[in-house]
Amino acid sequence: MKFTSDIRFAPDDEYVCWCSCISKGEVLRAIQQGAKTIDDIRAVTGACTQERCAEKNPRGR
């Protein structure tokens, strides 16, 4: 499984939420569309809703 060690430099199609398979680009689009908090991002994208990223994320977080 390939991933960028520092998410700031990851391409937009790389997962940032591994439990819900949400990409960096999806999160950035949610922010561009007005999401201001993590709760807003969760509501728009479904990211961080299964609480399994620490288990599935190859970055270990």
Tab-separated table of N, CA and C in Angstrom:
chain	number	residue	atom	x	y	z
A	1	MET	N	0.845	-1.171	0.000
A	1	MET	CA	0.000	0.000	0.000
A	1	MET	C	0.892	1.238	0.000
A	2	LYS	N	0.739	2.069	-0.993
A	2	LYS	CA	1.586	3.256	-1.130
A	2	LYS	C	0.882	4.468	-0.521
A	3	PHE	N	1.645	5.272	0.204
A	3	PHE	CA	1.111	6.510	0.764
A	3	PHE	C	2.236	7.505	0.958
A	4	THR	N	1.862	8.768	0.999
A	4	THR	CA	2.813	9.851	1.222
A	4	THR	C	2.962	10.035	2.735
A	5	SER	N	4.178	10.030	3.222
A	5	SER	CA	4.369	10.097	4.673
A	5	SER	C	3.867	11.409	5.273
A	6	ASP	N	3.950	12.493	4.532
A	6	ASP	CA	3.451	13.783	5.009
A	6	ASP	C	2.250	14.174	4.146
A	7	ILE	N	1.066	14.119	4.715
A	7	ILE	CA	-0.175	14.327	3.963
A	7	ILE	C	-0.233	15.683	3.263
A	8	ARG	N	0.502	16.662	3.761
A	8	ARG	CA	0.499	17.976	3.102
A	8	ARG	C	1.004	17.892	1.664
A	9	PHE	N	1.830	16.900	1.388
A	9	PHE	CA	2.422	16.750	0.064
A	9	PHE	C	1.763	15.634	-0.747
A	10	ALA	N	0.712	15.061	-0.215
A	10	ALA	CA	0.014	13.968	-0.899
A	10	ALA	C	-0.816	14.498	-2.064
A	11	PRO	N	-1.001	13.683	-3.087
A	11	PRO	CA	-1.881	14.090	-4.183
A	11	PRO	C	-3.335	14.086	-3.708
A	12	ASP	N	-4.183	14.787	-4.428
A	12	ASP	CA	-5.588	14.908	-4.021
A	12	ASP	C	-6.334	13.583	-3.992
A	13	ASP	N	-5.867	12.579	-4.723
A	13	ASP	CA	-6.587	11.309	-4.756
A	13	ASP	C	-6.145	10.327	-3.666
A	14	GLU	N	-5.198	10.743	-2.825
A	14	GLU	CA	-4.740	9.862	-1.754
A	14	GLU	C	-5.711	9.907	-0.571
A	15	TYR	N	-5.977	8.737	0.006
A	15	TYR	CA	-6.869	8.670	1.161
A	15	TYR	C	-6.282	9.413	2.359
A	16	VAL	N	-7.137	10.152	3.039
A	16	VAL	CA	-6.791	10.736	4.336
A	16	VAL	C	-7.636	10.091	5.421
A	17	CYS	N	-8.750	9.527	5.038
A	17	CYS	CA	-9.595	8.764	5.959
A	17	CYS	C	-9.700	7.361	5.384
A	18	TRP	N	-8.991	6.455	6.004
A	18	TRP	CA	-8.903	5.094	5.482
A	18	TRP	C	-10.131	4.264	5.827
A	19	CYS	N	-10.816	4.579	6.903
A	19	CYS	CA	-11.985	3.763	7.273
A	19	CYS	C	-13.169	4.044	6.353
A	20	SER	N	-13.285	5.264	5.859
A	20	SER	CA	-14.394	5.621	4.967
A	20	SER	C	-13.935	5.854	3.526
A	21	CYS	N	-12.630	5.648	3.260
A	21	CYS	CA	-12.060	5.810	1.913
A	21	CYS	C	-12.318	7.211	1.360
A	22	ILE	N	-11.977	8.229	2.146
A	22	ILE	CA	-12.148	9.624	1.755
A	22	ILE	C	-10.788	10.195	1.373
A	23	SER	N	-10.734	10.838	0.223
A	23	SER	CA	-9.463	11.368	-0.273
A	23	SER	C	-9.202	12.787	0.243
A	24	LYS	N	-7.947	13.169	0.128
A	24	LYS	CA	-7.552	14.533	0.472
A	24	LYS	C	-8.353	15.528	-0.361
A	25	GLY	N	-8.545	15.243	-1.639
A	25	GLY	CA	-9.309	16.127	-2.522
A	25	GLY	C	-10.737	16.317	-2.073
A	26	GLU	N	-11.367	15.244	-1.578
A	26	GLU	CA	-12.746	15.364	-1.085
A	26	GLU	C	-12.815	16.287	0.126
A	27	VAL	N	-11.833	16.183	1.001
A	27	VAL	CA	-11.793	17.055	2.173
A	27	VAL	C	-11.560	18.504	1.742
A	28	LEU	N	-10.632	18.715	0.819
A	28	LEU	CA	-10.366	20.074	0.345
A	28	LEU	C	-11.593	20.676	-0.342
A	29	ARG	N	-12.324	19.873	-1.110
A	29	ARG	CA	-13.554	20.370	-1.755
A	29	ARG	C	-14.603	20.742	-0.713
A	30	ALA	N	-14.716	19.948	0.347
A	30	ALA	CA	-15.670	20.265	1.411
A	30	ALA	C	-15.322	21.612	2.041
A	31	ILE	N	-14.037	21.851	2.253
A	31	ILE	CA	-13.594	23.124	2.820
A	31	ILE	C	-13.898	24.268	1.855
A	32	GLN	N	-13.618	24.057	0.570
A	32	GLN	CA	-13.902	25.084	-0.433
A	32	GLN	C	-15.398	25.390	-0.508
A	33	GLN	N	-16.228	24.410	-0.175
A	33	GLN	CA	-17.679	24.589	-0.229
A	33	GLN	C	-18.256	25.103	1.090
A	34	GLY	N	-17.366	25.426	2.045
A	34	GLY	CA	-17.836	26.067	3.257
A	34	GLY	C	-17.641	25.322	4.559
A	35	ALA	N	-17.149	24.077	4.519
A	35	ALA	CA	-16.901	23.347	5.766
A	35	ALA	C	-15.821	24.083	6.551
A	36	LYS	N	-16.080	24.326	7.824
A	36	LYS	CA	-15.141	25.083	8.646
A	36	LYS	C	-14.582	24.270	9.816
A	37	THR	N	-15.269	23.226	10.208
A	37	THR	CA	-14.838	22.416	11.350
A	37	THR	C	-14.737	20.959	10.928
A	38	ILE	N	-14.106	20.156	11.777
A	38	ILE	CA	-14.032	18.726	11.499
A	38	ILE	C	-15.438	18.123	11.448
A	39	ASP	N	-16.345	18.631	12.268
A	39	ASP	CA	-17.722	18.141	12.221
A	39	ASP	C	-18.383	18.466	10.886
A	40	ASP	N	-18.102	19.655	10.342
A	40	ASP	CA	-18.611	20.011	9.006
A	40	ASP	C	-18.060	19.054	7.954
A	41	ILE	N	-16.766	18.794	8.025
A	41	ILE	CA	-16.127	17.899	7.054
A	41	ILE	C	-16.711	16.500	7.176
A	42	ARG	N	-16.919	16.031	8.390
A	42	ARG	CA	-17.547	14.712	8.600
A	42	ARG	C	-18.936	14.655	7.976
A	43	ALA	N	-19.713	15.707	8.191
A	43	ALA	CA	-21.080	15.743	7.680
A	43	ALA	C	-21.107	15.730	6.152
A	44	VAL	N	-20.184	16.452	5.528
A	44	VAL	CA	-20.164	16.559	4.065
A	44	VAL	C	-19.579	15.308	3.411
A	45	THR	N	-18.489	14.780	3.989
A	45	THR	CA	-17.753	13.702	3.316
A	45	THR	C	-17.988	12.309	3.891
A	46	GLY	N	-18.367	12.229	5.155
A	46	GLY	CA	-18.452	10.928	5.817
A	46	GLY	C	-17.123	10.493	6.414
A	47	ALA	N	-16.122	11.359	6.344
A	47	ALA	CA	-14.800	11.045	6.910
A	47	ALA	C	-14.877	10.914	8.423
A	48	CYS	N	-14.048	10.057	8.957
A	48	CYS	CA	-13.901	9.890	10.419
A	48	CYS	C	-15.217	9.517	11.104
A	49	THR	N	-16.026	8.753	10.447
A	49	THR	CA	-17.304	8.362	11.049
A	49	THR	C	-17.325	6.898	11.487
A	50	GLN	N	-16.360	6.116	11.021
A	50	GLN	CA	-16.327	4.702	11.392
A	50	GLN	C	-15.330	4.411	12.505
A	51	GLU	N	-14.521	5.412	12.833
A	51	GLU	CA	-13.552	5.330	13.931
A	51	GLU	C	-12.612	4.133	13.823
A	52	ARG	N	-12.131	3.863	12.594
A	52	ARG	CA	-11.200	2.755	12.388
A	52	ARG	C	-9.935	3.203	11.663
A	53	CYS	N	-9.743	4.510	11.500
A	53	CYS	CA	-8.566	4.997	10.769
A	53	CYS	C	-7.262	4.591	11.450
A	54	ALA	N	-7.190	4.657	12.754
A	54	ALA	CA	-5.953	4.290	13.444
A	54	ALA	C	-5.586	2.847	13.143
A	55	GLU	N	-6.582	2.026	12.952
A	55	GLU	CA	-6.363	0.612	12.635
A	55	GLU	C	-6.002	0.410	11.160
A	56	LYS	N	-6.646	1.156	10.262
A	56	LYS	CA	-6.474	0.931	8.833
A	56	LYS	C	-5.440	1.836	8.171
A	57	ASN	N	-5.147	2.981	8.762
A	57	ASN	CA	-4.259	3.968	8.164
A	57	ASN	C	-2.810	3.500	8.240
A	58	PRO	N	-2.110	3.420	7.098
A	58	PRO	CA	-0.711	2.990	7.142
A	58	PRO	C	0.201	3.992	7.850
A	59	ARG	N	-0.269	5.219	8.060
A	59	ARG	CA	0.510	6.196	8.833
A	59	ARG	C	0.407	5.917	10.333
A	60	GLY	N	-0.529	5.073	10.730
A	60	GLY	CA	-0.691	4.715	12.131
A	60	GLY	C	-1.426	5.743	12.957
A	61	ARG	N	-2.259	6.561	12.291
A	61	ARG	CA	-3.044	7.556	13.032
A	61	ARG	C	-4.338	7.837	12.332
